[in-house]
Short mmCIF file of C-alpha atoms in Angstrom, two decimals:
data_model
loop_
_atom_site.label_atom_id
_atom_site.label_comp_id
_atom_site.label_asym_id
_atom_site.label_seq_id
_atom_site.Cartn_x
_atom_site.Cartn_y
_atom_site.Cartn_z
CA MET S 1 88.38 -96.24 -51.43
CA ALA S 2 89.20 -99.23 -53.63
CA LYS S 3 89.09 -98.70 -57.36
CA VAL S 4 85.69 -99.11 -58.96
CA LYS S 5 85.90 -101.23 -62.10
CA VAL S 6 83.60 -99.80 -64.75
CA LEU S 7 82.60 -101.41 -68.06
CA VAL S 8 81.21 -99.25 -70.89
CA PHE S 9 79.05 -101.11 -73.44
CA PRO S 10 78.97 -100.63 -76.36
CA ALA S 11 82.25 -98.72 -76.37
CA GLY S 12 82.59 -97.54 -79.95
CA GLU S 13 80.11 -94.70 -80.29
CA VAL S 14 80.51 -90.96 -79.76
CA ASN S 15 78.90 -90.95 -76.32
CA SER S 16 81.14 -93.81 -75.16
CA ILE S 17 84.12 -91.58 -75.94
CA GLU S 18 82.61 -88.93 -73.66
CA LEU S 19 82.30 -91.57 -70.93
CA HIS S 20 85.95 -92.48 -71.51
CA ASP S 21 87.08 -88.85 -71.32
CA ALA S 22 85.03 -88.27 -68.17
CA LEU S 23 86.28 -91.36 -66.33
CA SER S 24 89.69 -92.45 -67.64
CA THR S 25 91.74 -89.98 -65.57
CA CYS S 26 89.88 -90.57 -62.30
CA VAL S 27 92.21 -92.32 -59.83
CA ASN S 28 89.27 -94.20 -58.27
CA ILE S 29 88.12 -95.72 -61.58
CA GLU S 30 89.53 -98.59 -63.63
CA LEU S 31 87.83 -98.32 -67.00
CA PHE S 32 86.97 -101.06 -69.50
CA GLY S 33 85.23 -100.89 -72.86
CA ALA S 34 83.43 -103.69 -74.71
CA SER S 35 81.59 -103.91 -78.02
CA SER S 36 79.76 -106.33 -80.25
CA VAL S 37 80.77 -104.40 -83.38
CA ASP S 38 84.26 -102.90 -83.41
CA ARG S 39 84.30 -99.21 -84.19
CA HIS S 40 86.33 -96.58 -82.35
CA GLY S 41 86.63 -98.10 -78.89
CA SER S 42 90.02 -99.76 -79.32
CA TYR S 43 91.55 -96.37 -80.20
CA LYS S 44 90.61 -94.93 -76.79
CA PHE S 45 90.06 -97.66 -74.19
CA LYS S 46 93.22 -99.16 -72.70
CA ASN S 47 91.19 -102.16 -71.52
CA TYR S 48 89.15 -102.98 -74.61
CA ILE S 49 87.18 -106.19 -75.20
CA SER S 50 85.75 -107.04 -78.59
CA GLY S 51 83.51 -109.76 -79.91
CA LEU S 52 80.55 -109.67 -77.52
CA PRO S 53 77.34 -111.02 -79.02
CA LEU S 54 74.56 -108.59 -79.86
CA ILE S 55 71.98 -108.11 -77.11
CA THR S 56 69.48 -109.90 -79.36
CA GLU S 57 71.54 -113.10 -79.30
CA ASP S 58 70.74 -115.83 -76.79
CA ASN S 59 74.25 -116.02 -75.31
CA PHE S 60 74.74 -112.30 -74.71
CA LEU S 61 74.13 -112.38 -70.97
CA GLU S 62 76.35 -115.43 -70.56
CA LYS S 63 79.25 -113.70 -72.35
CA LEU S 64 78.66 -110.42 -70.52
CA ASN S 65 78.71 -112.15 -67.13
CA TYR S 66 81.89 -113.99 -68.12
CA ILE S 67 83.59 -110.62 -68.69
CA ILE S 68 82.15 -109.21 -65.48
CA GLU S 69 83.51 -112.13 -63.43
CA LYS S 70 86.85 -112.29 -65.24
CA HIS S 71 87.61 -108.61 -64.66
CA SER S 72 85.70 -108.18 -61.37
CA ILE S 73 83.53 -105.44 -62.91
CA ASP S 74 81.60 -103.42 -60.34
CA ILE S 75 79.30 -101.48 -62.62
CA VAL S 76 78.27 -101.55 -66.30
CA ILE S 77 77.24 -98.41 -68.18
CA PRO S 78 75.12 -98.89 -71.33
CA THR S 79 75.49 -96.27 -74.07
CA HIS S 80 72.44 -96.93 -76.27
CA ASP S 81 68.78 -96.48 -75.37
CA SER S 82 67.86 -100.01 -76.45
CA VAL S 83 70.71 -101.44 -74.37
CA VAL S 84 69.53 -99.39 -71.39
CA LEU S 85 66.09 -100.96 -71.70
CA PHE S 86 67.51 -104.46 -72.18
CA PHE S 87 69.77 -104.14 -69.13
CA SER S 88 66.95 -102.74 -67.05
CA LYS S 89 64.67 -105.66 -67.90
CA ASN S 90 67.42 -108.22 -67.24
CA ARG S 91 69.13 -106.60 -64.25
CA ASP S 92 68.51 -109.68 -62.09
CA GLN S 93 70.60 -111.80 -64.49
CA ILE S 94 73.58 -109.44 -64.63
CA LEU S 95 76.35 -110.09 -62.11
CA SER S 96 77.21 -106.45 -61.41
CA LYS S 97 75.51 -103.16 -60.80
CA ILE S 98 74.21 -101.45 -63.92
CA LEU S 99 73.79 -97.73 -64.39
CA VAL S 100 70.15 -97.76 -65.49
CA PRO S 101 66.86 -96.71 -63.89
CA ASP S 102 64.20 -99.23 -63.01
CA GLY S 103 62.47 -101.10 -65.82
CA ASN S 104 59.41 -98.89 -65.81
CA ALA S 105 61.46 -95.69 -66.18
CA ALA S 106 63.65 -97.18 -68.90
CA GLU S 107 60.61 -98.21 -70.93
CA ILE S 108 58.90 -94.85 -70.48
CA CYS S 109 61.99 -93.05 -71.76
CA ARG S 110 62.57 -95.45 -74.65
CA TYR S 111 59.12 -95.00 -76.17
CA LYS S 112 57.90 -91.48 -76.88
CA SER S 113 54.28 -92.60 -76.77
CA LEU S 114 54.80 -93.76 -73.18
CA THR S 115 56.74 -90.60 -72.34
CA TYR S 116 53.88 -88.39 -73.52
CA LYS S 117 51.26 -90.58 -71.85
CA THR S 118 53.13 -90.56 -68.51
CA LEU S 119 53.40 -86.77 -68.62
CA GLU S 120 49.95 -86.21 -70.09
CA GLY S 121 48.30 -83.01 -68.93
CA TYR S 122 51.45 -80.93 -68.58
CA SER S 123 51.60 -77.84 -70.76
CA PHE S 124 55.03 -78.78 -72.14
CA ILE S 125 53.74 -81.92 -73.86
CA PRO S 126 53.27 -81.28 -77.61
CA LYS S 127 49.97 -81.96 -79.34
CA ILE S 128 49.74 -85.60 -80.42
CA PHE S 129 47.65 -86.79 -83.39
CA ASN S 130 46.24 -90.21 -84.29
CA ASP S 131 46.21 -89.43 -87.99
CA PHE S 132 47.08 -86.68 -90.43
CA ASP S 133 44.50 -84.33 -88.98
CA GLU S 134 46.52 -81.12 -89.11
CA PHE S 135 49.40 -79.64 -91.07
CA PRO S 136 52.24 -79.09 -90.69
CA LEU S 137 53.03 -81.96 -88.37
CA PHE S 138 56.06 -84.01 -87.47
CA ILE S 139 56.48 -87.80 -87.63
CA LYS S 140 59.12 -89.61 -85.59
CA PRO S 141 59.76 -93.24 -84.64
CA ASP S 142 58.30 -94.21 -81.29
CA ASP S 143 61.63 -95.68 -80.21
CA GLY S 144 64.00 -93.57 -82.31
CA GLN S 145 66.78 -91.18 -81.36
CA GLY S 146 69.06 -88.63 -82.97
CA GLY S 147 66.48 -87.41 -85.47
CA LYS S 148 66.72 -90.60 -87.54
CA ASP S 149 63.74 -91.44 -89.79
CA THR S 150 61.84 -88.28 -88.88
CA PHE S 151 59.65 -86.35 -91.33
CA LEU S 152 58.14 -82.91 -91.53
CA ILE S 153 54.80 -83.23 -93.35
CA LYS S 154 53.58 -79.89 -94.73
CA ASP S 155 50.50 -81.09 -96.59
CA LYS S 156 48.69 -84.26 -97.75
CA SER S 157 50.91 -84.67 -100.79
CA GLU S 158 53.91 -85.35 -98.52
CA ILE S 159 52.30 -88.17 -96.53
CA PRO S 160 54.48 -91.31 -96.88
CA VAL S 161 52.51 -94.03 -98.65
CA SER S 162 54.31 -96.98 -97.02
CA ILE S 163 54.54 -96.15 -93.36
CA ASN S 164 53.13 -98.08 -90.41
CA LEU S 165 51.80 -95.39 -88.11
CA ASP S 166 51.73 -97.89 -85.23
CA ASN S 167 55.49 -97.49 -85.01
CA TYR S 168 55.49 -93.70 -85.19
CA VAL S 169 54.37 -90.72 -83.16
CA LEU S 170 52.62 -87.83 -84.91
CA CYS S 171 52.96 -84.52 -83.13
CA GLU S 172 52.75 -80.81 -83.74
CA TYR S 173 55.57 -79.15 -85.67
CA LEU S 174 57.90 -77.17 -83.41
CA PRO S 175 59.73 -74.49 -85.42
CA GLY S 176 61.76 -72.85 -82.66
CA GLU S 177 65.23 -73.30 -81.16
CA GLU S 178 66.17 -76.59 -79.50
CA LEU S 179 67.79 -77.36 -76.17
CA SER S 180 69.25 -80.41 -74.50
CA VAL S 181 69.00 -80.31 -70.73
CA ASP S 182 71.43 -82.46 -68.77
CA CYS S 183 70.16 -83.54 -65.37
CA PHE S 184 71.32 -85.48 -62.36
CA THR S 185 69.17 -87.25 -59.76
CA ASP S 186 70.75 -88.59 -56.59
CA LYS S 187 70.05 -91.87 -54.82
CA ASN S 188 67.21 -90.24 -52.86
CA GLY S 189 65.45 -89.04 -55.99
CA GLU S 190 66.48 -85.42 -55.50
CA LEU S 191 67.17 -83.44 -58.66
CA LEU S 192 70.57 -81.85 -58.02
CA ILE S 193 71.59 -80.58 -61.47
CA VAL S 194 69.67 -79.01 -64.33
CA SER S 195 72.09 -77.81 -67.01
CA PRO S 196 70.59 -76.61 -70.32
CA ARG S 197 72.73 -76.35 -73.44
CA LEU S 198 71.74 -74.83 -76.74
CA ARG S 199 72.07 -77.09 -79.80
CA GLU S 200 73.50 -74.55 -82.26
CA ARG S 201 74.66 -77.04 -84.88
CA THR S 202 74.09 -80.77 -85.30
CA MET S 203 75.66 -83.47 -87.43
CA ALA S 204 73.89 -86.81 -87.91
CA GLY S 205 71.61 -85.92 -85.01
CA ILE S 206 74.52 -85.20 -82.66
CA SER S 207 75.09 -81.73 -81.27
CA VAL S 208 78.52 -80.53 -82.40
CA ALA S 209 78.24 -76.88 -81.43
CA GLY S 210 76.50 -75.30 -78.49
CA ARG S 211 76.74 -73.29 -75.33
CA ASN S 212 75.30 -73.39 -71.88
CA ILE S 213 72.44 -71.04 -71.11
CA GLU S 214 70.87 -69.78 -67.92
CA ILE S 215 68.23 -71.99 -66.32
CA SER S 216 64.85 -70.34 -66.72
CA ASP S 217 61.92 -71.03 -64.40
CA GLU S 218 60.17 -72.75 -67.31
CA ILE S 219 63.05 -75.16 -67.98
CA LYS S 220 63.47 -75.87 -64.26
CA TYR S 221 59.75 -76.57 -63.96
CA ILE S 222 59.87 -79.09 -66.84
CA ALA S 223 62.86 -80.88 -65.28
CA GLU S 224 61.20 -81.05 -61.87
CA CYS S 225 57.93 -82.37 -63.31
CA ILE S 226 59.75 -85.10 -65.23
CA ASN S 227 61.81 -86.04 -62.17
CA THR S 228 58.63 -86.27 -60.09
CA LYS S 229 56.87 -88.61 -62.53
CA ILE S 230 59.82 -90.86 -63.51
CA THR S 231 62.34 -92.56 -61.22
CA PHE S 232 65.92 -91.78 -62.28
CA LEU S 233 69.32 -92.76 -60.92
CA GLY S 234 72.24 -90.54 -61.80
CA LEU S 235 72.54 -88.81 -65.17
CA TRP S 236 69.73 -88.30 -67.66
CA PHE S 237 68.73 -85.67 -70.17
CA PHE S 238 65.77 -84.38 -72.07
CA GLN S 239 65.34 -82.37 -75.25
CA ILE S 240 62.91 -79.51 -75.74
CA LYS S 241 61.99 -77.28 -78.64
CA LYS S 242 59.99 -74.06 -78.86
CA ASP S 243 56.59 -74.06 -80.49
CA LYS S 244 55.24 -71.26 -82.70
CA PHE S 245 54.29 -69.28 -79.60
CA GLY S 246 57.77 -69.51 -78.07
CA ASP S 247 56.86 -72.06 -75.38
CA TRP S 248 59.10 -75.05 -74.67
CA LYS S 249 57.72 -78.46 -75.64
CA LEU S 250 59.21 -81.86 -74.79
CA LEU S 251 60.78 -83.93 -77.56
CA GLU S 252 62.22 -86.90 -75.70
CA ILE S 253 63.94 -88.14 -72.54
CA SER S 254 66.95 -90.44 -72.29
CA THR S 255 68.75 -92.10 -69.42
CA ARG S 256 72.05 -92.72 -71.23
CA CYS S 257 75.07 -90.46 -71.44
CA ALA S 258 74.89 -87.91 -74.25
CA SER S 259 78.08 -87.17 -76.16
CA SER S 260 77.61 -83.43 -75.66
CA MET S 261 77.53 -83.85 -71.89
CA SER S 262 81.16 -82.82 -72.38
CA LEU S 263 79.84 -79.25 -72.39
CA THR S 264 78.17 -79.77 -69.03
CA ARG S 265 81.34 -81.48 -67.78
CA SER S 266 83.32 -78.38 -68.79
CA LEU S 267 81.18 -76.46 -66.28
CA GLY S 268 82.43 -78.76 -63.51
CA TYR S 269 79.64 -81.36 -63.51
CA ASN S 270 81.18 -84.76 -64.24
CA LEU S 271 77.83 -86.52 -64.55
CA PRO S 272 79.23 -90.00 -65.41
CA LEU S 273 81.52 -89.99 -62.37
CA MET S 274 78.79 -88.67 -60.07
CA SER S 275 76.44 -91.34 -61.42
CA ILE S 276 78.90 -94.12 -60.63
CA TYR S 277 79.28 -92.90 -57.06
CA THR S 278 75.50 -92.67 -56.76
CA ALA S 279 75.00 -96.20 -58.08
CA MET S 280 77.59 -97.43 -55.58
CA GLY S 281 75.53 -95.92 -52.76
CA TYR S 282 77.57 -92.79 -52.05
CA ASP S 283 76.21 -89.30 -51.44
CA VAL S 284 77.36 -86.72 -53.98
CA LYS S 285 77.38 -82.95 -53.93
CA PRO S 286 77.73 -80.84 -57.09
CA LEU S 287 80.00 -77.82 -57.22
CA HIS S 288 78.12 -74.96 -58.87
CA GLN S 289 80.37 -72.46 -60.65
CA ASN S 290 79.73 -69.11 -62.29
CA TYR S 291 81.15 -69.09 -65.81
CA ASN S 292 79.89 -69.88 -69.30
CA VAL S 293 81.24 -72.21 -71.97
CA GLN S 294 80.87 -72.46 -75.74
CA MET S 295 81.66 -75.74 -77.50
CA ASP S 296 82.39 -76.52 -81.12
CA ARG S 297 83.72 -79.82 -82.37
CA THR S 298 84.39 -81.65 -85.58
CA LEU S 299 85.66 -85.06 -86.60
CA ILE S 300 88.95 -86.17 -85.06
CA SER S 301 91.26 -88.73 -86.64
CA ARG S 302 93.09 -91.43 -84.69
CA TYR S 303 95.45 -93.91 -86.27
CA LYS S 304 97.16 -97.27 -85.92
CA ILE S 305 100.25 -98.20 -87.94
CA ASP S 306 101.49 -101.74 -88.49
CA TYR S 307 105.15 -100.94 -87.83
CA GLU S 308 106.74 -101.78 -84.50
CA PHE S 309 109.46 -99.35 -83.44
CA ASP S 310 111.62 -98.84 -80.36
CA SER S 311 113.51 -95.69 -81.34
CA VAL S 312 112.33 -92.25 -82.46
CA TYR S 313 114.72 -89.83 -84.15
CA ILE S 314 113.26 -86.32 -84.17
CA ASP S 315 114.48 -83.02 -85.58
CA PHE S 316 114.48 -79.77 -83.58
CA ASP S 317 114.15 -76.58 -85.68
CA ASP S 318 110.77 -76.30 -87.41
CA THR S 319 109.76 -79.65 -85.89
CA ILE S 320 109.85 -79.29 -82.09
CA ILE S 321 110.13 -75.50 -82.35
CA ILE S 322 107.89 -73.85 -84.95
CA ARG S 323 107.78 -70.08 -85.52
CA GLY S 324 109.59 -69.43 -82.27
CA LYS S 325 107.25 -71.50 -80.10
CA VAL S 326 107.20 -75.05 -78.77
CA TYR S 327 104.99 -77.22 -80.98
CA LEU S 328 102.84 -78.95 -78.38
CA PRO S 329 101.96 -82.12 -80.36
CA ALA S 330 105.70 -82.81 -80.75
CA MET S 331 106.20 -82.53 -76.99
CA TRP S 332 103.16 -84.72 -76.40
CA LEU S 333 104.73 -87.35 -78.64
CA ILE S 334 108.10 -87.14 -76.88
CA TYR S 335 106.53 -87.62 -73.46
CA GLN S 336 104.35 -90.40 -74.81
CA MET S 337 107.36 -92.24 -76.22
CA ASN S 338 109.08 -91.95 -72.85
CA ASN S 339 105.96 -93.31 -71.16
CA LEU S 340 106.06 -96.29 -73.53
CA GLY S 341 109.74 -96.98 -72.81
CA LYS S 342 110.92 -96.03 -76.29
CA LYS S 343 114.20 -94.22 -76.94
CA VAL S 344 113.90 -90.65 -78.23
CA PHE S 345 116.90 -89.23 -80.08
CA LEU S 346 117.11 -85.51 -80.77
CA ILE S 347 118.96 -85.17 -84.08
CA THR S 348 119.53 -81.63 -85.30
CA ARG S 349 121.71 -79.27 -87.30
CA HIS S 350 120.75 -76.41 -85.00
CA GLU S 351 122.96 -73.38 -85.42
CA GLY S 352 124.22 -71.89 -82.20
CA ASN S 353 124.32 -73.14 -78.63
CA LEU S 354 121.80 -76.00 -78.48
CA ASN S 355 121.89 -76.24 -74.69
CA LYS S 356 120.96 -72.57 -74.32
CA THR S 357 118.17 -72.95 -76.86
CA LEU S 358 116.75 -75.93 -74.98
CA GLU S 359 116.91 -73.90 -71.76
CA LYS S 360 115.21 -70.95 -73.49
CA TYR S 361 112.24 -73.13 -74.39
CA LYS S 362 112.32 -74.98 -71.04
CA ILE S 363 112.89 -78.35 -72.72
CA SER S 364 114.79 -80.78 -70.51
CA LYS S 365 117.72 -82.64 -72.04
CA ASP S 366 116.63 -85.63 -69.93
CA LEU S 367 113.69 -86.17 -72.27
CA PHE S 368 116.10 -87.57 -74.83
CA TYR S 369 117.99 -90.84 -74.74
CA GLU S 370 120.69 -89.08 -76.74
CA ILE S 371 121.17 -85.66 -78.33
CA ILE S 372 122.90 -85.76 -81.70
CA HIS S 373 124.05 -82.27 -82.67
CA ILE S 374 125.38 -82.46 -86.21
CA ILE S 375 128.04 -79.86 -87.03
CA ASP S 376 129.46 -81.46 -90.17
CA TYR S 377 127.93 -82.16 -93.56
CA LYS S 378 127.25 -85.85 -93.09
CA PRO S 379 123.66 -86.93 -93.68
CA LYS S 380 121.42 -87.65 -90.69
CA SER S 381 121.20 -91.28 -91.74
CA TYR S 382 124.92 -91.62 -90.90
CA TYR S 383 124.16 -91.04 -87.19
CA MET S 384 121.14 -93.31 -86.95
CA ASN S 385 120.65 -96.95 -85.99
CA PRO S 386 117.78 -97.98 -88.28
CA ASN S 387 116.81 -101.09 -86.34
CA LYS S 388 113.09 -100.65 -85.41
CA ALA S 389 113.37 -96.88 -85.76
CA ILE S 390 111.33 -94.03 -87.20
CA PHE S 391 112.37 -90.50 -88.22
CA ILE S 392 110.46 -87.19 -87.86
CA ASP S 393 111.67 -84.09 -89.69
CA ASN S 394 110.03 -81.15 -91.42
CA ALA S 395 112.58 -81.16 -94.27
CA PHE S 396 111.61 -83.34 -97.22
CA GLN S 397 115.21 -83.85 -98.40
CA GLU S 398 116.21 -85.12 -94.95
CA ARG S 399 113.26 -87.53 -94.88
CA LEU S 400 113.94 -88.69 -98.42
CA GLU S 401 117.61 -89.40 -97.68
CA VAL S 402 116.88 -91.36 -94.50
CA ASN S 403 114.12 -93.34 -96.15
CA LYS S 404 116.32 -94.28 -99.11
CA MET S 405 119.32 -95.16 -96.97
CA HIS S 406 117.57 -97.11 -94.18
CA ASN S 407 114.11 -97.95 -95.58
CA ILE S 408 112.36 -96.93 -92.35
CA PRO S 409 109.13 -94.90 -91.97
CA VAL S 410 109.66 -91.13 -92.02
CA PHE S 411 107.11 -88.50 -90.98
CA ASP S 412 106.60 -84.81 -91.59
CA VAL S 413 105.42 -82.59 -88.75
CA ASP S 414 101.80 -82.74 -89.93
CA ALA S 415 101.90 -86.54 -89.53
CA ILE S 416 102.92 -86.52 -85.86
CA GLU S 417 99.26 -87.18 -85.04
CA VAL S 418 99.56 -90.55 -86.81
CA LEU S 419 101.97 -91.66 -84.05
CA MET S 420 99.94 -90.45 -81.09
CA ASP S 421 98.45 -93.02 -78.76
CA TRP S 422 95.10 -91.88 -77.30
CA VAL S 423 94.56 -95.03 -75.25
CA VAL S 424 94.11 -94.36 -71.52
#
């Protein structure tokens, strides 16, 4: 099949990075990212487009369609609930397919009041109040997400004095554990995947630690009821929390990719890719596997430096080899530099037979443009051409000497990550 050109918008948030990781290595996908506000997208998306207007601006659709036509985009994937709703309402004005449900479904999922009204009568819907009739209770924005601007009200003294209840939902307090349940609905409306994951730790409303759990009859029933009442296309998820009796109650539903769908992807369900194929009219079949996964993540740093270089001089002992093992980030960097057409020079004072040591660690000599094995007492700077070069070495005195002699950037082993290019 011809490559499907996919545009992720906006492309700077955590869930857009999950979309990138799920799609960027697929041979049938050519991936693009676009944003109105530049954040992290340019560090990950090879094809990155900045400067789109906000969806609230009059010329947004015009600019979006310009990008779609210029790059022959086949499908656009929105990453924010408000963008999902906007795209759904304006699908007739967008010159490509968009990975969103119909307008009715998008609106139901965007507003909790509509979600609860649509599913009214089911036992998994929490108690909803019109006023502060019972304590404790929980207040959350009707169109919010990620736990932002939510309040637990334990008694009358904690009632916010300046809050417009028309924009909030008041519901029973749910003290128990919380789950996110990733789902997939095919083009015929059949629910093919229900994959619950426990939210063991969150940061800024985002699950950063969790594990998959077995699908209970209760969770499956909730997923099937939701799928029956709302029309989905491809991936979606819902969140549930246990009440004081231990029963699951619905918090919210969303039709965008969740950043922690990476956990479900680790089980073999690439929901973004399956959703693209579904939107393009193809039949998909999930592969169900029998193993469990735990996930824990923290912040990751990616860098850009304003120094152009063509040559990399890198040490061997305690730089490429650390404590008798190959240091994988160093090898990543070496392969990356070769991919970018840069020259990699191995420069070392290694004692013994260097060729045999390279063979021992299964490191090919062909990875290096030149191997400089120093057996005299001349400084490493003597053997280097400093023109558009950098130097990597664990030894401070070596770095100091090269920097003083050639005035080029030098890096310790811990700073190898500064040079890594994550763009795919």
